[in-house]
PDB file of C-alpha atoms in Angstrom:
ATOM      1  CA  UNK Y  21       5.599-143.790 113.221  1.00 57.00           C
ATOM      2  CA  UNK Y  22       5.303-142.693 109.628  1.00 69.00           C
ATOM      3  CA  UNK Y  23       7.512-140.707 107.626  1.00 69.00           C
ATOM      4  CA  UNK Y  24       5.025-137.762 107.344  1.00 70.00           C
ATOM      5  CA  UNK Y  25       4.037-138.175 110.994  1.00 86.00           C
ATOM      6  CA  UNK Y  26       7.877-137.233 111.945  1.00 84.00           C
ATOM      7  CA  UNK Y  27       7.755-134.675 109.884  1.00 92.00           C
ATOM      8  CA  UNK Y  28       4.627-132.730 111.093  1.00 89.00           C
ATOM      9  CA  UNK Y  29       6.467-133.516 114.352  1.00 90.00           C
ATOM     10  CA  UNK Y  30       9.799-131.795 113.439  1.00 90.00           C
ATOM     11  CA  UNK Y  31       7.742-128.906 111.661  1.00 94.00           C
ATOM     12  CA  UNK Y  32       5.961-127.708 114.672  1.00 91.00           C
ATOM     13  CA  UNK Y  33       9.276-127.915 116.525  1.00 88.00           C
ATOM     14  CA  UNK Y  34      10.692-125.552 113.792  1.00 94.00           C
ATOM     15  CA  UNK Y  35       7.249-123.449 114.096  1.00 94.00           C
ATOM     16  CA  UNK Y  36       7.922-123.183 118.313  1.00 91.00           C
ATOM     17  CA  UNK Y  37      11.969-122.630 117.443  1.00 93.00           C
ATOM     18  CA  UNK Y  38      10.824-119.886 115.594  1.00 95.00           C
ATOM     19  CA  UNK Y  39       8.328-118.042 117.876  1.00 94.00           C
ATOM     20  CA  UNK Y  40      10.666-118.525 120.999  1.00 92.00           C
ATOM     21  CA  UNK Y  41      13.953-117.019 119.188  1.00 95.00           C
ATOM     22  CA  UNK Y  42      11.753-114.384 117.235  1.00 97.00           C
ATOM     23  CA  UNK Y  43      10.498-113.437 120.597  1.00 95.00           C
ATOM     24  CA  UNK Y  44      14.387-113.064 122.657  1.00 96.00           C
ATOM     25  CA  UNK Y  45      15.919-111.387 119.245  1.00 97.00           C
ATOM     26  CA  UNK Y  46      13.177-108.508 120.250  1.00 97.00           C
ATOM     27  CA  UNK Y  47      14.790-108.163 123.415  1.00 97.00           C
ATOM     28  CA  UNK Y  48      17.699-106.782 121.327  1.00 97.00           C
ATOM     29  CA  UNK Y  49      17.920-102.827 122.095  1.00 96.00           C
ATOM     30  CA  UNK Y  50      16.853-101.401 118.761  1.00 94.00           C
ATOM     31  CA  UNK Y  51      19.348 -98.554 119.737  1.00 96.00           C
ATOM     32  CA  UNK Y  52      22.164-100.045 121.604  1.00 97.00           C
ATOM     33  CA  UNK Y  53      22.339-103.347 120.383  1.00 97.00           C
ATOM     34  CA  UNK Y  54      21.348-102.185 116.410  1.00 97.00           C
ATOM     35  CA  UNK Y  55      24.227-104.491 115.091  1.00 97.00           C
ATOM     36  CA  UNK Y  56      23.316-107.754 117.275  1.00 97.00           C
ATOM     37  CA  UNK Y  57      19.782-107.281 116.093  1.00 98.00           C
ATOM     38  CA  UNK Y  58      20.607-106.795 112.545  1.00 97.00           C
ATOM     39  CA  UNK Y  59      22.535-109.490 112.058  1.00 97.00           C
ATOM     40  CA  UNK Y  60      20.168-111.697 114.388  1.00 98.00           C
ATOM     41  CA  UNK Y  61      17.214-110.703 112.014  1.00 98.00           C
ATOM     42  CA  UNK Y  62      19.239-111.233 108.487  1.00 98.00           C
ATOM     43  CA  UNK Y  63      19.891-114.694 109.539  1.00 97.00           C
ATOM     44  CA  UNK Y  64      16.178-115.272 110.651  1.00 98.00           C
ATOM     45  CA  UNK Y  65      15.202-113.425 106.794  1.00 98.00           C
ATOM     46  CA  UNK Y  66      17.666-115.933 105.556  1.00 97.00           C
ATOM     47  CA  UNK Y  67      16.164-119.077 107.261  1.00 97.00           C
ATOM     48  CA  UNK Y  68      12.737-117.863 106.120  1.00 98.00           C
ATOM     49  CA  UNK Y  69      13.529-116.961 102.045  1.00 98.00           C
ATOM     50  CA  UNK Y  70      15.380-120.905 102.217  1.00 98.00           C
ATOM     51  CA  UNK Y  71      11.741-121.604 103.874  1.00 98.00           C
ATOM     52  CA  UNK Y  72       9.740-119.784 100.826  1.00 98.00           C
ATOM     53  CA  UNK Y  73      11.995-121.000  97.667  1.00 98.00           C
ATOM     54  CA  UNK Y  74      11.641-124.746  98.822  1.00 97.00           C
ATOM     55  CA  UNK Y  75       7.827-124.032  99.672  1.00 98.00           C
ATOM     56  CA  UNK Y  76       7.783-122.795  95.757  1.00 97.00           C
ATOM     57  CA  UNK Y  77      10.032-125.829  94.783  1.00 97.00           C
ATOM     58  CA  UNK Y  78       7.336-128.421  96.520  1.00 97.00           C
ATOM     59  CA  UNK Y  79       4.468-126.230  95.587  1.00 96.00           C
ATOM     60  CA  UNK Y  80       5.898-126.730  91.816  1.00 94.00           C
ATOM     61  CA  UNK Y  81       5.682-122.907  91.713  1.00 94.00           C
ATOM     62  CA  UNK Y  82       8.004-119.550  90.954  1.00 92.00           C
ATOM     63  CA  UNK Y  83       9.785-118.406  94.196  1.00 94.00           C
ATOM     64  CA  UNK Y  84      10.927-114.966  92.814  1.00 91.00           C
ATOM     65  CA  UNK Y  85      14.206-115.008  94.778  1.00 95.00           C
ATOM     66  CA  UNK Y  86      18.084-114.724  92.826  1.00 93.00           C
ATOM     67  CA  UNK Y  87      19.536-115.359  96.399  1.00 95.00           C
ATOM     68  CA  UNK Y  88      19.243-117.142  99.484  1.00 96.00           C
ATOM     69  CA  UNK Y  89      18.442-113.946 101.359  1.00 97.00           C
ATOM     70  CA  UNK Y  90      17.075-110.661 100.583  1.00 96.00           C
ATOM     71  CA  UNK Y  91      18.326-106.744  99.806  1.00 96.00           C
ATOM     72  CA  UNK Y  92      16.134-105.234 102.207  1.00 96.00           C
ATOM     73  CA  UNK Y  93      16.530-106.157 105.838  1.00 97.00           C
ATOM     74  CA  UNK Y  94      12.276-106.533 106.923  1.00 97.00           C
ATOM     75  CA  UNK Y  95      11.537-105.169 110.248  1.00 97.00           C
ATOM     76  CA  UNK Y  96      11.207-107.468 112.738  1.00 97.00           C
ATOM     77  CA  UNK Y  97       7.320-107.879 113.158  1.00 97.00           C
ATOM     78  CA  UNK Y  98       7.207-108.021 109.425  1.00 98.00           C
ATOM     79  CA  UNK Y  99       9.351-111.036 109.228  1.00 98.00           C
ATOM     80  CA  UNK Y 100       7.598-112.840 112.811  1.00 98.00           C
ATOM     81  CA  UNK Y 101       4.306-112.679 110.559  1.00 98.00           C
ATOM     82  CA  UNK Y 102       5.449-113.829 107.129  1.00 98.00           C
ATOM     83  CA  UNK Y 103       7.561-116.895 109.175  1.00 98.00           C
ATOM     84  CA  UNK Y 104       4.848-118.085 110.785  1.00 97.00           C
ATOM     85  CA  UNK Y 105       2.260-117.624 107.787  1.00 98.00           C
ATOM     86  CA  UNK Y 106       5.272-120.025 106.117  1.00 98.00           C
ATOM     87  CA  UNK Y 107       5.153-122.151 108.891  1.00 96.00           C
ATOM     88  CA  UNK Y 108       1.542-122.557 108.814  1.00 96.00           C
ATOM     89  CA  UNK Y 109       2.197-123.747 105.214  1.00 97.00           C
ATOM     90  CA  UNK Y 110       4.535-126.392 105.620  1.00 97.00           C
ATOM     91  CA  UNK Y 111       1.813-128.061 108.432  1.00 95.00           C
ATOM     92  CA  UNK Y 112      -0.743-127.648 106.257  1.00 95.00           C
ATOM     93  CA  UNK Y 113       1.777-129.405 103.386  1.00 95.00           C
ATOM     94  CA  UNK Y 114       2.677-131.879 105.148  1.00 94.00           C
ATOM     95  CA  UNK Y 115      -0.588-133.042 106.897  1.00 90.00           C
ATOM     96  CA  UNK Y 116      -2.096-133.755 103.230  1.00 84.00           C
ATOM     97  CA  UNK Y 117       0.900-136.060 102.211  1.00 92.00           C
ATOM     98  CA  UNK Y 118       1.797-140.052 101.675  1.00 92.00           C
ATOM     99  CA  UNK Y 119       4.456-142.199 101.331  1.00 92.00           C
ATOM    100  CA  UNK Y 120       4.334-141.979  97.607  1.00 95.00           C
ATOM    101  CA  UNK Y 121       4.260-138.203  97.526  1.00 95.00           C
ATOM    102  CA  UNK Y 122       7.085-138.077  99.819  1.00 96.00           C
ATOM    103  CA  UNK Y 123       9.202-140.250  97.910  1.00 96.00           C
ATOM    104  CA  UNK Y 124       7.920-137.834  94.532  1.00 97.00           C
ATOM    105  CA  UNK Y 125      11.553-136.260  92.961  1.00 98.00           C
ATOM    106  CA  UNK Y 126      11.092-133.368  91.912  1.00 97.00           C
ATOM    107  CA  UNK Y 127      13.500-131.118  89.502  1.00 96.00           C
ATOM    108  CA  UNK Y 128      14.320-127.368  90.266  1.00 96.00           C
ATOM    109  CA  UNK Y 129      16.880-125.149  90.050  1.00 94.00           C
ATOM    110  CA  UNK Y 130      18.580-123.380  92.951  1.00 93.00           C
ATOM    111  CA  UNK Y 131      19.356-119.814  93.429  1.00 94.00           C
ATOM    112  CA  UNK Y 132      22.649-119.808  91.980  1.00 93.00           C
ATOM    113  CA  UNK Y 133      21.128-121.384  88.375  1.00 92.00           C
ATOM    114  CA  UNK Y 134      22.508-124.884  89.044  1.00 94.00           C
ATOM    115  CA  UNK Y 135      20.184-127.637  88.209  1.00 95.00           C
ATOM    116  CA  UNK Y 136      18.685-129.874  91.362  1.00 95.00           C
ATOM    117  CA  UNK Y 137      16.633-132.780  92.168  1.00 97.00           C
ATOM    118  CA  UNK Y 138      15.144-134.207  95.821  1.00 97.00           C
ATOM    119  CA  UNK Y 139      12.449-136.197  97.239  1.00 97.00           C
ATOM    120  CA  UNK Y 140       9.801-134.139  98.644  1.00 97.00           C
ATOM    121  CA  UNK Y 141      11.302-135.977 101.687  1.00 96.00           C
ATOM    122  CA  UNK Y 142      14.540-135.136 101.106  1.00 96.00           C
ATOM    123  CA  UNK Y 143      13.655-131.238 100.864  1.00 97.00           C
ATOM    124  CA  UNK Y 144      11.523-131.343 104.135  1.00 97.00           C
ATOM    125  CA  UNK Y 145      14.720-133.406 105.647  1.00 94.00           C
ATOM    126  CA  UNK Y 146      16.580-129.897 104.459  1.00 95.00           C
ATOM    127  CA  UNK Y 147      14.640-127.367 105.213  1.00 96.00           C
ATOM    128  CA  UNK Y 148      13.820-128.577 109.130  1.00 93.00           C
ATOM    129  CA  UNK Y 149      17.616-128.945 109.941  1.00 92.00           C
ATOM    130  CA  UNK Y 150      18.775-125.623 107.642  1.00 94.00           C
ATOM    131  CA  UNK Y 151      16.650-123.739 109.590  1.00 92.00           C
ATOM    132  CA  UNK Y 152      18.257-125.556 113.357  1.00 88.00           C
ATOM    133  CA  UNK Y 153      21.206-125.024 112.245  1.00 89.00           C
ATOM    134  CA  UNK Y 154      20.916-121.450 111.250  1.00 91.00           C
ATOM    135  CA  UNK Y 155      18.409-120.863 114.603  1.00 91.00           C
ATOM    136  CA  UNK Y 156      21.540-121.579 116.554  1.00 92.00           C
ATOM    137  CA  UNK Y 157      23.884-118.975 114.954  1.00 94.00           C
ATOM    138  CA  UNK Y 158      21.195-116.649 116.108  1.00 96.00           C
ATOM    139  CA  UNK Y 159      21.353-118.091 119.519  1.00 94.00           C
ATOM    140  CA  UNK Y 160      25.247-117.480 119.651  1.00 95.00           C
ATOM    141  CA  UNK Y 161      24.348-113.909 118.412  1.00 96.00           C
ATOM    142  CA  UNK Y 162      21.820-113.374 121.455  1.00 94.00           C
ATOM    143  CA  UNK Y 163      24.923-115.291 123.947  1.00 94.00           C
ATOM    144  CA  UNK Y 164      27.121-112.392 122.911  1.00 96.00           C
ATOM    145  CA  UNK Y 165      24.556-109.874 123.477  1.00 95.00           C
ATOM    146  CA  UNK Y 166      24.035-110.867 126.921  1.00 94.00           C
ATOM    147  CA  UNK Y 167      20.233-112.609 126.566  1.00 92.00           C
ATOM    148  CA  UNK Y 168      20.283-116.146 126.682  1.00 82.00           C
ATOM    149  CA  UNK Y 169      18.857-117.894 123.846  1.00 78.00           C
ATOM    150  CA  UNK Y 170      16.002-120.388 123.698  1.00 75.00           C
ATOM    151  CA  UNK Y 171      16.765-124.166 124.237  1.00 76.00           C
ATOM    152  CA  UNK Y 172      15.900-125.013 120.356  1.00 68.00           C
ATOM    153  CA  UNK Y 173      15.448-128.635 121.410  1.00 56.00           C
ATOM    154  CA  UNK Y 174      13.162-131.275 120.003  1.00 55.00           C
ATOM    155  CA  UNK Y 175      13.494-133.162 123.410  1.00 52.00           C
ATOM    156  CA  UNK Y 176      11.937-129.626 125.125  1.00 58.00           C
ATOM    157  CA  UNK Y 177       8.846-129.122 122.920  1.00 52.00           C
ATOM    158  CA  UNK Y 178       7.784-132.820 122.986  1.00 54.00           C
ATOM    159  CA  UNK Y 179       7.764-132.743 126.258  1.00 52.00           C
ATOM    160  CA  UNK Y 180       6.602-128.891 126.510  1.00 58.00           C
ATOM    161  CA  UNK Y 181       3.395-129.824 124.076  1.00 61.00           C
ATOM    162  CA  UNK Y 182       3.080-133.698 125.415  1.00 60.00           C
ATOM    163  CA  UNK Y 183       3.288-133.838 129.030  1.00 63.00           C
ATOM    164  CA  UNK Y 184       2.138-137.197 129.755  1.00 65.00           C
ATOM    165  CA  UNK Y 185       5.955-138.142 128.449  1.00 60.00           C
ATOM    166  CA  UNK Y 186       6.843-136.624 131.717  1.00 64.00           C
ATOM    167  CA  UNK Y 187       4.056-138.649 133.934  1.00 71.00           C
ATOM    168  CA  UNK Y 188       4.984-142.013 135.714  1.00 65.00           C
ATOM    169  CA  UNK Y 189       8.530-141.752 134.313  1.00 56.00           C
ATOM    170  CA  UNK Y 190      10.318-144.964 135.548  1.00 56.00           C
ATOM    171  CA  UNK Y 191      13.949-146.309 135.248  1.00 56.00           C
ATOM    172  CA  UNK Y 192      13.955-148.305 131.915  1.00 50.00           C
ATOM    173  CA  UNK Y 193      16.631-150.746 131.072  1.00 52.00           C
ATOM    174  CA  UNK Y 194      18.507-149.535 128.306  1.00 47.00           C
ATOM    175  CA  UNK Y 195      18.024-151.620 124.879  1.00 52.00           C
ATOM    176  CA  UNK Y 196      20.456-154.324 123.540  1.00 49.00           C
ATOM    177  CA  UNK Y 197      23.253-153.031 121.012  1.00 48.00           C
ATOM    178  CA  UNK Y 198      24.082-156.271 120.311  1.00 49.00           C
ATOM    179  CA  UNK Y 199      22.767-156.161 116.817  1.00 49.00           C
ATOM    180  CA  UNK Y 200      24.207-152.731 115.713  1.00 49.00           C
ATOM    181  CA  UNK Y 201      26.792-152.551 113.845  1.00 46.00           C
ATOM    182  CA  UNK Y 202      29.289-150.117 115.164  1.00 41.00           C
TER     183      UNK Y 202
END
């Protein structure tokens, strides 16, 4: 499997992540629950402006933010629309890049005015797993709230949007660890 081919793999993962927890944090009473769903919807805005600067940073373009989140909380429907719009960019990204393009360092400069450089690889690599990891702070938001959260699990959506993974399943032996180093 190549290197892109993961990636358009762990981007529609992050695309479903999204939908399913954007979904449960609107189960959040607007009136009862106004602090859960708050904070629930500043960390998705956060998740989503790290999204849009490193779109701008691969797109060799002006992001317009000064921080990692914004001023203004959105509404919820607002942000569901402009995530997956930025979602729909990063598949679209993706799908028309090769080896050499993903190896391509680029130079930028973060939010904070310190200088950077990455791989287009490298910044793909980040923002798939900033957004997990920040998905599951929402989750524990949703736990405390009383709604359970959405299984954010690669495992789950491979075998959600490929089902023949799940046909003729037999015992396999498991492989030799004899050459791994440990």
């Amino acid at each position: 499997m190549s290197t892109a081919s993961l990636l358009l793999k762990l981007f529609r993962h992050k695309a479903w992540a999204d939908d399913e927890l954007l979904a449960r944090v609107a189960q959040l009473d607007e009136a009862t629950q106004a602090a859960e769903r708050h904070a629930a919807v500043r960390l998705l805005n956060h998740i989503h402006v790290v999204d849009r600067i490193f779109a701008a940073h691969l797109a060799g373009t002006s992001h317009g933010f000064t921080a990692t989140n914004t001023s203004d909380t959105p509404t919820l429907p607002t942000l569901a629309a402009a995530m997956a719009e930025t979602d729909r960019w990063y598949l679209a990204h993706i799908d028309g890049l090769d080896a050499q393009a993903l190896a391509q360092v680029l130079r930028f400069t973060f939010t904070d005015g310190s200088a950077g450089a990455m791989s287009r690889e490298e910044m793909l690599a980040h923002v798939a797993t900033h957004g997990g990891y920040h998905r599951g702070a929402v989750g524990r938001v949703l736990s405390q709230a009383g709604i359970t959260p959405p299984r954010d699990l690669l495992t789950g959506h491979l075998h959600l949007t490929e089902p023949a993974r799940r046909v003729g399943h037999s015992t396999m032996p498991m492989p030799s660890t004899s050459g791994l180093r440990r």
